Short mmCIF file of C-alpha atoms in Angstrom, two decimals:
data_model
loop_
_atom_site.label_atom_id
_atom_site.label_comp_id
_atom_site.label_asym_id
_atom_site.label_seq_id
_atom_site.Cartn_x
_atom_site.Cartn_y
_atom_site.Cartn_z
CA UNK A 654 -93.36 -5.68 103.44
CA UNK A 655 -90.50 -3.66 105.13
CA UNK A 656 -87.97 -5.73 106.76
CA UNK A 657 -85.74 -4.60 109.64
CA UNK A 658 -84.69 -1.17 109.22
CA UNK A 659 -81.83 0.76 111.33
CA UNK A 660 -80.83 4.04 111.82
CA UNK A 661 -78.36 5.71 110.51
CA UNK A 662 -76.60 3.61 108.62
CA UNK A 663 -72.84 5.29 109.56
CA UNK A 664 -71.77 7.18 112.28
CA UNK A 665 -68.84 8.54 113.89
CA UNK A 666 -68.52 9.49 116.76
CA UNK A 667 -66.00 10.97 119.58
CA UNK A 668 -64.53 9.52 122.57
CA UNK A 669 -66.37 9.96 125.42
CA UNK A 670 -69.34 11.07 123.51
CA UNK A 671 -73.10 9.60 123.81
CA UNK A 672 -74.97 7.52 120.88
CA UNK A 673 -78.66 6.67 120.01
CA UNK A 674 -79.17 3.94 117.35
CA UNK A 675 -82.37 3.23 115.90
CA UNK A 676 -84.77 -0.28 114.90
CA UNK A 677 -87.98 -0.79 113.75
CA UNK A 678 -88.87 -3.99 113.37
CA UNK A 679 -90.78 -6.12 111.03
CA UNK A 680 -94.64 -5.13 111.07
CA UNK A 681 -96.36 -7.82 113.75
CA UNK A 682 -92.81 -8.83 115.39
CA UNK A 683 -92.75 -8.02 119.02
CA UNK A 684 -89.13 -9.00 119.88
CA UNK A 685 -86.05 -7.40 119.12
CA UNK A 686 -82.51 -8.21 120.22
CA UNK A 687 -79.63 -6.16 119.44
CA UNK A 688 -75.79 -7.20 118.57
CA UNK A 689 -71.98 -5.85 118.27
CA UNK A 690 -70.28 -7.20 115.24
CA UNK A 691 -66.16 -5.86 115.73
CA UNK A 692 -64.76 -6.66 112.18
CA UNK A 693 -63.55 -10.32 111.04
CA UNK A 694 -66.10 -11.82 114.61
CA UNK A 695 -69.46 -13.00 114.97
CA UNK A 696 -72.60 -11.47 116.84
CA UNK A 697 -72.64 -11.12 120.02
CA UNK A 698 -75.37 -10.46 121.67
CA UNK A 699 -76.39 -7.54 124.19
CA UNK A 700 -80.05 -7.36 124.61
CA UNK A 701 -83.19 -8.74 123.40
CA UNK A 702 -86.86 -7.64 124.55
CA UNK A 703 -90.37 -8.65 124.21
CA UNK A 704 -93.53 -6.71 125.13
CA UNK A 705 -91.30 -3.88 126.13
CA UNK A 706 -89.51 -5.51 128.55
CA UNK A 707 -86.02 -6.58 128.84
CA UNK A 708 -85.84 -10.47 128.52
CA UNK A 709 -82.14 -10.92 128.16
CA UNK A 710 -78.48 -9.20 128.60
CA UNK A 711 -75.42 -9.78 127.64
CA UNK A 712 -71.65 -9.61 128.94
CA UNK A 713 -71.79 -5.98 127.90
CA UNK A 714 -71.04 -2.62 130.48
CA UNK A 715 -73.55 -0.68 132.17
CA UNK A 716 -72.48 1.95 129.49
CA UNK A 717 -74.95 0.03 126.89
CA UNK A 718 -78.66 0.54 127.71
CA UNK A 719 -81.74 -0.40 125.69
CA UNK A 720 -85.55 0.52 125.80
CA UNK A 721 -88.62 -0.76 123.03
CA UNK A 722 -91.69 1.04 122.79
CA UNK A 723 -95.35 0.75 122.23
CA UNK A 724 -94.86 0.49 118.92
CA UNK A 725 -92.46 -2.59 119.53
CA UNK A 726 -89.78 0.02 117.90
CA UNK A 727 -86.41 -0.15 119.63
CA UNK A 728 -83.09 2.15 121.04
CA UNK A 729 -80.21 1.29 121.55
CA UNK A 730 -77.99 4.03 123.81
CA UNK A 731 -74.05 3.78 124.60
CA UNK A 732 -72.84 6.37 126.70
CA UNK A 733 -69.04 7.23 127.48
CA UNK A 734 -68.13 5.94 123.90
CA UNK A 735 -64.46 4.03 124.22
CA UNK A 736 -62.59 3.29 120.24
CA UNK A 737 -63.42 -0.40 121.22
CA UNK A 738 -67.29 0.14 121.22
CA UNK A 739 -66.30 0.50 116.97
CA UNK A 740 -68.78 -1.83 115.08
CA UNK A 741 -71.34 -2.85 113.13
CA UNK A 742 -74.88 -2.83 115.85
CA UNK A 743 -77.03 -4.96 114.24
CA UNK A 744 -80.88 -4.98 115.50
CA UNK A 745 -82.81 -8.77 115.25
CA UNK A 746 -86.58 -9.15 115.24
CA UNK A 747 -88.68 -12.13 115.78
CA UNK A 748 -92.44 -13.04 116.30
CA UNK A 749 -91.63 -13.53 120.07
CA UNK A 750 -88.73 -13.41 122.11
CA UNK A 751 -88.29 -17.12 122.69
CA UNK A 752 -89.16 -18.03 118.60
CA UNK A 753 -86.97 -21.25 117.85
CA UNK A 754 -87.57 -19.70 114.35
CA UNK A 755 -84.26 -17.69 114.10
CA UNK A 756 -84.27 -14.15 113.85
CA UNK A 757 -84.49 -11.09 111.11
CA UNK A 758 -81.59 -9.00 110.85
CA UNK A 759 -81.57 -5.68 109.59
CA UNK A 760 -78.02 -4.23 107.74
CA UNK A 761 -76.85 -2.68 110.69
CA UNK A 762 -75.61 0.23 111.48
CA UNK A 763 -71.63 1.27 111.31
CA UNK A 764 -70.42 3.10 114.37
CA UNK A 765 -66.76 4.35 114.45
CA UNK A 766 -65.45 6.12 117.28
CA UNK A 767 -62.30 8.24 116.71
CA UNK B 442 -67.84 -13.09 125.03
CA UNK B 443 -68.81 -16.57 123.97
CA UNK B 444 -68.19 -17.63 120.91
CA UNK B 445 -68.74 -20.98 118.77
CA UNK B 446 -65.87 -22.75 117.35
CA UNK B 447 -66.03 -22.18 113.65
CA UNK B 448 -63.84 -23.86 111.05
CA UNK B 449 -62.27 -23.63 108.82
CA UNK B 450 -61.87 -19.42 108.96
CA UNK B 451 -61.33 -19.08 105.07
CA UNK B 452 -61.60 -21.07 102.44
CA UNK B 453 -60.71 -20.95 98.46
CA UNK B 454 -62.51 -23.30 96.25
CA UNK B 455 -63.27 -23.15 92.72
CA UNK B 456 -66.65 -22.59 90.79
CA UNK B 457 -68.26 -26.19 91.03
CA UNK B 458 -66.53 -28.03 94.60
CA UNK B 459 -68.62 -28.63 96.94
CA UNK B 460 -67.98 -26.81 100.35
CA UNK B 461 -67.73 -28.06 104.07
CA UNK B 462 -67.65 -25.92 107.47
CA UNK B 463 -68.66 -27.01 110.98
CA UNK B 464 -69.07 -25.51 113.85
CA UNK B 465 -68.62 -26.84 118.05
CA UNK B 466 -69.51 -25.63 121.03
CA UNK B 467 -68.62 -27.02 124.56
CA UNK B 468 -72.54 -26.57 125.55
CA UNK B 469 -75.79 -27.62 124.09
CA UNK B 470 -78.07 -25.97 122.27
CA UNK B 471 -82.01 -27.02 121.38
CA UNK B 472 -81.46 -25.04 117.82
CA UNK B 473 -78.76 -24.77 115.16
CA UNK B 474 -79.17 -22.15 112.70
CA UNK B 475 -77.01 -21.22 109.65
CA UNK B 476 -76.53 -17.49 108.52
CA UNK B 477 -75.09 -15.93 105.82
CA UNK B 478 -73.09 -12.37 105.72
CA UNK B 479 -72.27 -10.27 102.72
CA UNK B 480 -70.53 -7.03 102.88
CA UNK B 481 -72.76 -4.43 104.13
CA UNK B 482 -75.78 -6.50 105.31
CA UNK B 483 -76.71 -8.07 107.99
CA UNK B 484 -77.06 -11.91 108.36
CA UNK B 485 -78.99 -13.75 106.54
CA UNK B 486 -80.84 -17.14 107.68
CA UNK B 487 -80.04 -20.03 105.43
CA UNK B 488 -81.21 -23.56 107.43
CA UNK B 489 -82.48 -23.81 110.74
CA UNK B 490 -82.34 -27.45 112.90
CA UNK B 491 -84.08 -27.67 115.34
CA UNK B 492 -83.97 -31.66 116.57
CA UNK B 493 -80.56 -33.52 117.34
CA UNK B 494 -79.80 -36.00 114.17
CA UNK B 495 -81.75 -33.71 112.36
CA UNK B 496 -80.49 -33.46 108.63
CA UNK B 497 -82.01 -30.73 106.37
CA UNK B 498 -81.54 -28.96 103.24
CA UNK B 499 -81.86 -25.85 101.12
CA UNK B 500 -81.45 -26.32 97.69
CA UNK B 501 -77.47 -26.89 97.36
CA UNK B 502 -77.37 -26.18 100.93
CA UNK B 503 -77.11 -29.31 103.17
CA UNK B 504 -77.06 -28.91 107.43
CA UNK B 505 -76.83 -31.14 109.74
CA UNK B 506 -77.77 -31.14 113.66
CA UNK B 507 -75.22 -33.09 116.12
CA UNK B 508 -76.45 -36.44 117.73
CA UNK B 509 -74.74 -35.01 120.73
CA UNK B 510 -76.35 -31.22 120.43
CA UNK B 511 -73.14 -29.32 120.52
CA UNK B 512 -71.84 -29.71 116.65
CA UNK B 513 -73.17 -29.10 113.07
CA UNK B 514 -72.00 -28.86 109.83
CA UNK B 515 -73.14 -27.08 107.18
CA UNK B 516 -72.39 -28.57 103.49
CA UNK B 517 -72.77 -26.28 100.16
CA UNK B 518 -72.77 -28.16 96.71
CA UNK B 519 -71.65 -27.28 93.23
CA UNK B 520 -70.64 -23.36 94.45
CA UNK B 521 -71.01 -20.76 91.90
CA UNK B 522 -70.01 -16.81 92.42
CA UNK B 523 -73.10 -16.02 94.33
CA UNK B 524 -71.73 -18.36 97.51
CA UNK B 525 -69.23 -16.05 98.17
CA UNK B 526 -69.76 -14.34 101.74
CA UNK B 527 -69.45 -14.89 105.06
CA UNK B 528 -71.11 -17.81 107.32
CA UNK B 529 -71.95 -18.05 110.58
CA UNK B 530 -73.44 -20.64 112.68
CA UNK B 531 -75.03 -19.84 115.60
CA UNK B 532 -76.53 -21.67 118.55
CA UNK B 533 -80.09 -21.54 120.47
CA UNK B 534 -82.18 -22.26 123.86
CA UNK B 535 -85.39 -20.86 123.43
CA UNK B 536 -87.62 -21.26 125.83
CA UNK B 537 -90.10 -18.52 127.51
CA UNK B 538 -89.69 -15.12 125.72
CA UNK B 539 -85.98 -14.98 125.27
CA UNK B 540 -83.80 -17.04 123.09
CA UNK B 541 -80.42 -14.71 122.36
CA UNK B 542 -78.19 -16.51 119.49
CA UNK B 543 -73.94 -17.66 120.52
CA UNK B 544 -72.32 -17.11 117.18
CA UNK B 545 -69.18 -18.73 115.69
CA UNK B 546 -66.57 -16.60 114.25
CA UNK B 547 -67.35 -17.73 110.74
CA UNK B 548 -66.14 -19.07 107.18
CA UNK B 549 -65.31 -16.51 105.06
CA UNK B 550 -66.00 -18.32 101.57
CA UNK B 551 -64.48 -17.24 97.84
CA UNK B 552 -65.38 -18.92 94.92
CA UNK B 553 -63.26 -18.48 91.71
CA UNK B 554 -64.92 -18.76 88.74
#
């Protein structure tokens, strides 16, 4: 079975300029969460949905918005792209958005704005 | 944004020595869960705890959950070349349908053979 998978793995990206990022997650998982990963730091977390619906935010800008679709597939959109929004966005999927089971992360995907 | 307290950042051990991190947090948490980070991927779930006192293992992988709910430690025996990565422990309250993970800042971990 396919795990998580992103997309695209790398991407650069201007200043100012808008971003889509991509996860689908593991066939009969209905949650995903995504999270910012700045080099030599942990996760941290920015959203997480179930059902299409947003279940949780974090400490993140209006700049960062989310959506999950029918298909329990996810987005993940920054507009207004700032050099500090540089990281690895990693998408998480679990059975259901409050599983005490951990999550499944997929590799990511590298975002460098110049 | 919040972050666990992770230590120790780095370690250097040799092939064989058995390996200690821990992690703290000023809040509690109803799950512990241990992940693992190598370049390129993303984390990888090694031991989850999920009860306070709770002591579990993994093969050469040994985690424990705090009596008090804001600690753990994660133990790694006999290393070999493959334990080399990145850990992170991360903390839990699940409950409804949303449960978002607090990471630490993790224990970068090199093993020389």
């Amino acid at each position: 079975d396919a795990g998580v998978t992103q997309s695209p793995t790398h991407l650069i990206k201007t200043r100012g300029q808008q971003v889509t990022l991509r996860c689908s997650p593991i066939s009969g998982h209905k949650s995903v969460s995504w999270y910012q990963q700045v080099l030599g730091q942990g996760p941290q977390f920015i959203f997480q949905y179930y059902e299409k619906e947003e279940r949780g935010r974090g400490n993140f800008p209006d700049r960062f918005s989310a959506r999950q679709f029918p298909n329990y597939s996810s987005e993940l959109n920054v507009n207004a792209l700032l050099l500090g929004d540089s990281a690895l966005y990693l998408c998480a999927s679990s059975l259901s958005g409050g599983n005490p089971y951990g999550y499944t992360f997929g590799s990511g995907t590298r975002l460098t704005v110049v | 944004g919040q972050q666990l307290n992770q230590s120790p950042q780095s370690m250097f051990i040799q092939e064989g020595e058995d390996v200690s991190m821990n992690c703290t947090s000023s809040s509690i948490f109803n799950t512990w869960l241990w992940y693992k980070q190598e370049p390129g991927e993303g984390p990888v779930l090694l031991i989850a705890l999920y009860k306070a006192g709770e002591l579990t293992s993994n093969g050469r992988l040994t985690a424990q959950f705090g009596i008090t709910r804001k600690d753990s430690f994660l133990n790694i025996s006999a290393s070999i070349p493959s334990d080399v990565g990145i850990y992170f422990c991360a903390g839990q309250n699940y409950g409804g349908s949303q449960g978002n993970l607090i990471f630490g800042k993790g224990t970068k971990l090199s093993v020389k053979p």
